[in-house]
Tab-separated table of C-alpha atoms in Angstrom:
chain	number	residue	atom	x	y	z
V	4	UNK	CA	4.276	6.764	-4.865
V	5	UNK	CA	7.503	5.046	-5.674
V	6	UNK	CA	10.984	6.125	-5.345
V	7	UNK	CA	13.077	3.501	-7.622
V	8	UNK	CA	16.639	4.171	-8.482
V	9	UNK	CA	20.423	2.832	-7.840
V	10	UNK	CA	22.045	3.252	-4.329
V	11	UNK	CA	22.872	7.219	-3.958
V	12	UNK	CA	20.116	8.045	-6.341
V	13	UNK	CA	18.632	10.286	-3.673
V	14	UNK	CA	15.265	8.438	-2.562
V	15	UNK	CA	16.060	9.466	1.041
V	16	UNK	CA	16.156	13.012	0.703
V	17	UNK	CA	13.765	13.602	-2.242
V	18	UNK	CA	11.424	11.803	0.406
V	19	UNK	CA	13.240	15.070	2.664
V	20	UNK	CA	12.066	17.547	0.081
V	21	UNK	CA	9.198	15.837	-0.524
V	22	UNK	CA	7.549	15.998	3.332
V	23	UNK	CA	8.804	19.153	3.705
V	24	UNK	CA	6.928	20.824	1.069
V	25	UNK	CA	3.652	18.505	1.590
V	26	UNK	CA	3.613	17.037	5.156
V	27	UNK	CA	0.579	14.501	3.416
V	28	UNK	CA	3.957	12.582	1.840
V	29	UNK	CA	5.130	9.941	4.213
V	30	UNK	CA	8.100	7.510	4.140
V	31	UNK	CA	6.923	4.180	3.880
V	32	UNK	CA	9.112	2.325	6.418
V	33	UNK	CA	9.684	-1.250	4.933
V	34	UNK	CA	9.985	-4.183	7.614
V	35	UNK	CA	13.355	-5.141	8.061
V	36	UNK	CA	15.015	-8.308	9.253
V	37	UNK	CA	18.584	-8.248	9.794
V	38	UNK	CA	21.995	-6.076	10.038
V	39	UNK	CA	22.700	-2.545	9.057
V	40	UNK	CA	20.627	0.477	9.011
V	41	UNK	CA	17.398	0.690	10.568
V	42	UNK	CA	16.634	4.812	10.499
V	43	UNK	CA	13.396	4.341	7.985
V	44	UNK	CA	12.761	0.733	8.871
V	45	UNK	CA	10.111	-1.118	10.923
V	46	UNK	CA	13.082	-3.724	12.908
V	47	UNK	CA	11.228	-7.311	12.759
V	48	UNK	CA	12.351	-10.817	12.544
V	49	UNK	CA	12.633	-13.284	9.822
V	50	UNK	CA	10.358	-15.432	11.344
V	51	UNK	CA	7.675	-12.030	11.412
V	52	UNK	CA	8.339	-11.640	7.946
V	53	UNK	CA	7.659	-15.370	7.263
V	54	UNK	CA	4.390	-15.233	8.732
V	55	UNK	CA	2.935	-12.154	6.978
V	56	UNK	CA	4.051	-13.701	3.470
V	57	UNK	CA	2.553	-17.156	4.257
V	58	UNK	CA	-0.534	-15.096	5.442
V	59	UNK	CA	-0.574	-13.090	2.110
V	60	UNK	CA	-0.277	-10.095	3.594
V	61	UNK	CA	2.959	-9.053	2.117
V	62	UNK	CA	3.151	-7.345	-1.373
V	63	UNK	CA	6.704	-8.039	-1.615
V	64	UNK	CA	9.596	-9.594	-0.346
V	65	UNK	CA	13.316	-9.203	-1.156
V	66	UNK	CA	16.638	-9.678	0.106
V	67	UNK	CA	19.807	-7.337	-0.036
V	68	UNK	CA	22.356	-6.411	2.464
V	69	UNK	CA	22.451	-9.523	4.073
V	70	UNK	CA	19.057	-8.705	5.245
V	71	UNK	CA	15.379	-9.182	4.580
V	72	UNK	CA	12.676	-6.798	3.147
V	73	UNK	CA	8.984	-6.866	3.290
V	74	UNK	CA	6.003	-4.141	2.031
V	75	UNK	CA	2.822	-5.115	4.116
V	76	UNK	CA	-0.246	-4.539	2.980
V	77	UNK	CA	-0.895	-3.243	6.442
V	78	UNK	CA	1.333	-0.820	6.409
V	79	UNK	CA	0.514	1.105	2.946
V	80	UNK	CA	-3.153	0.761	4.555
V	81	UNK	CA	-2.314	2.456	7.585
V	82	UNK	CA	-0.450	5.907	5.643
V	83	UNK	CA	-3.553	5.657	3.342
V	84	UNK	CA	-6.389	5.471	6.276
V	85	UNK	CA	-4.380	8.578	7.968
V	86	UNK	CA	-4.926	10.216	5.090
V	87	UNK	CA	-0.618	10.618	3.775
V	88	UNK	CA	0.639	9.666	0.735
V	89	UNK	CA	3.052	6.708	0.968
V	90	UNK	CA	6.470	6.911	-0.363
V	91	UNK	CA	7.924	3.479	-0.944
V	92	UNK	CA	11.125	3.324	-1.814
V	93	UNK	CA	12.259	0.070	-4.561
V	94	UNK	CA	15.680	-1.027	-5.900
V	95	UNK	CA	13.932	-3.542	-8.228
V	96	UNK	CA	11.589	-3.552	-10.804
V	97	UNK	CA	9.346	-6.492	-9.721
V	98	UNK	CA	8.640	-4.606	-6.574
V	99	UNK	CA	7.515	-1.726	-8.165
V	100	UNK	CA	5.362	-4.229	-10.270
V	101	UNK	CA	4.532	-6.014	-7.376
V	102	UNK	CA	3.241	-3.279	-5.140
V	103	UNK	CA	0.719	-2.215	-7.821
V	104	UNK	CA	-1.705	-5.264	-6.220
V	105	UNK	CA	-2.650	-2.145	-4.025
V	106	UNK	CA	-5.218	-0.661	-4.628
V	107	UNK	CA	-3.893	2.995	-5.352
V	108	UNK	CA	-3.071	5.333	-7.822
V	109	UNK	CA	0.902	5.073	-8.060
V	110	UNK	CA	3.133	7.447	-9.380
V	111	UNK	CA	6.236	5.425	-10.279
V	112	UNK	CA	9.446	7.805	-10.600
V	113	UNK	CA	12.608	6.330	-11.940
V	114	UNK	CA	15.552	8.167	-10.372
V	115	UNK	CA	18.587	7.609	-11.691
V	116	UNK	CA	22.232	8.622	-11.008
V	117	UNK	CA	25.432	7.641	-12.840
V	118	UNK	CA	27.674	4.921	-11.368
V	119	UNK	CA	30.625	7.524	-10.090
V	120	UNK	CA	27.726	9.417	-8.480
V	121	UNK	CA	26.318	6.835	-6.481
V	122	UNK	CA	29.812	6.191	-5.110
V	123	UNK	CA	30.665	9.738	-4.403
V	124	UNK	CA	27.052	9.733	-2.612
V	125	UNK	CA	27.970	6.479	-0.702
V	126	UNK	CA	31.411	7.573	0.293
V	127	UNK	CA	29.921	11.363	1.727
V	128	UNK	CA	27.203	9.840	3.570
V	129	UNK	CA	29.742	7.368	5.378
V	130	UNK	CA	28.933	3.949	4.111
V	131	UNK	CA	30.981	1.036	5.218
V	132	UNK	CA	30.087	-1.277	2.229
V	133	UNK	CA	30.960	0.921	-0.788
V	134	UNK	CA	32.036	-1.869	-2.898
V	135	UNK	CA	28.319	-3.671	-2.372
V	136	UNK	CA	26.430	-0.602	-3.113
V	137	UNK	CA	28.378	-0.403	-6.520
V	138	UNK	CA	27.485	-4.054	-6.988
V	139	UNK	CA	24.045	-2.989	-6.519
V	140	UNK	CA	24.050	-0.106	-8.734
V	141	UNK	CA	25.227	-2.443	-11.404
V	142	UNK	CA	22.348	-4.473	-10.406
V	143	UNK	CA	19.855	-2.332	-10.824
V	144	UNK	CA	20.992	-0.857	-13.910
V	145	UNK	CA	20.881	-4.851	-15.644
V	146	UNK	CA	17.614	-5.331	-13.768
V	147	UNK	CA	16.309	-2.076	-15.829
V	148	UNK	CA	17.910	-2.780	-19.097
V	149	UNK	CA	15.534	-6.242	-18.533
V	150	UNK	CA	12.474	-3.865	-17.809
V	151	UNK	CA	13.165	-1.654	-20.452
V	152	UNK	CA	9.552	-1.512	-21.444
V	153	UNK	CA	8.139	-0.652	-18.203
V	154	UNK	CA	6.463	2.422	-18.031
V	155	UNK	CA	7.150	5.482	-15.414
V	156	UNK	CA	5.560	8.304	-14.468
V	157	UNK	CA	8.901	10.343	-14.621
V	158	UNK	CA	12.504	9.836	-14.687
V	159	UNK	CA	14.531	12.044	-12.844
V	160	UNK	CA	18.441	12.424	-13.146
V	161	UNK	CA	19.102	13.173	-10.040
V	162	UNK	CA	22.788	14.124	-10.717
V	163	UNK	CA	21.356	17.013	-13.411
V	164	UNK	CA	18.434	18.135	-10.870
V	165	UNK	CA	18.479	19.524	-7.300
V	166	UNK	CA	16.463	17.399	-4.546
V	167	UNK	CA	13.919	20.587	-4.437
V	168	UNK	CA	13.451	20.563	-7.972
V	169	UNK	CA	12.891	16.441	-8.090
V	170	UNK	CA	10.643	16.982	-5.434
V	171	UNK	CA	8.454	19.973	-7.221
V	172	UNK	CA	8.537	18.016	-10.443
V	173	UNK	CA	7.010	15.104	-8.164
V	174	UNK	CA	4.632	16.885	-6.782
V	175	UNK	CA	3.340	18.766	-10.362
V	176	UNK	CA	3.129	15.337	-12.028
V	177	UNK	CA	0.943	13.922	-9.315
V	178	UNK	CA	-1.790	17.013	-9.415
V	179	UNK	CA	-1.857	16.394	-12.961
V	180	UNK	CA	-2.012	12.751	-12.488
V	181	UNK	CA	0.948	12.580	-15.575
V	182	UNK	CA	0.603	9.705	-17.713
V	183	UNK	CA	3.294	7.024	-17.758
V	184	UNK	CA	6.015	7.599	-20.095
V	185	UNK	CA	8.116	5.174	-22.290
V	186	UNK	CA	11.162	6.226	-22.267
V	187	UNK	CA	14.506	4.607	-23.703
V	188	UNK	CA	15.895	3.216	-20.893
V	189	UNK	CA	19.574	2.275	-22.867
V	190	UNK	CA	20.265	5.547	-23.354
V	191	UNK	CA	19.361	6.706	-19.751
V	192	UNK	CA	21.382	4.283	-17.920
V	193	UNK	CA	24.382	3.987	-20.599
């Protein structure tokens, strides 16, 4: 499954909800190379990184936060072999285009917050870079006006819904294996 949305758009704890009502859910912990966070990370090295692309063993690669991202192929394939359901969390679209060379049913779920949210969110929560996570929100809101056609499972407001009732709705459009939806992504993000 992916979790794609804006800074503050609640991936972290609709992935909460989400193991909490069905332990099979997992956070996918992206490799991580460089400063900031690392709750929800595997901590590796550039170099690390490096080899697994060159390898092709990486399904994608970004960069934000003055660090460096990776989704290994290794990793989905060890949630998957254990039998959990990996949530991956994306802030762009390519990624969650990218990750599809998987082999595995994906649920993509577009959650999306407004702008003052994500920096009420940011603020709360303690961030030290509040100004970059706006930047980012921006970001991602050009990077889906781009992508407007891409299809998603759901889309979630996240600002309209509780985290428990994202996380139900998740779980009832994966049972029912929900068809992807077209939905106008101007009028969503504004």
């Amino acid at each position: 499954m992916i979790l794609y949305g804006p800074p503050g758009s609640g991936k972290d704890t609709i992935t909460s909800e989400l193991t909490r009502i069905r332990p099979e859910f997992a956070l996918f912990e992206r490799l991580k190379a460089g400063p900031g966070r690392t709750t929800g990370y595997r901590v590796t090295t550039p170099d690390h990184i490096e080899q697994l692309s060159r390898a092709g063993e990486l399904l994608y690669r970004n960069a934000r936060y003055d660090a460096e991202y990776a989704i290994d192929r290794q990793g989905v394939a060890a949630l998957v072999d254990a039998g959990r359901v990996p949530v991956l969390h994306m802030g762009q679209v390519v990624g969650a285009t990218a990750v599809a060379a998987f082999p595995l049913h994906w649920i993509r779920v577009l959650l999306w917050c407004p702008l003052h949210i994500t920096e009420s969110r940011s603020i709360s929560r303690g961030d030290k870079d509040v100004d970059t996570r706006v930047k980012v929100w921006h970001e991602t809101r050009a990077d889906l006006l781009a992508h407007a056609a891409e299809p998603w499972t759901l889309t979630l407001r996240t600002d309209v819904l509780r985290p428990t009732e994202s996380a139900h709705t998740i779980v009832e459009a994966l049972s029912q294996e929900a068809p992807a939806e077209r939905r106008n992504i101007r009028e969503l993000v504004g």
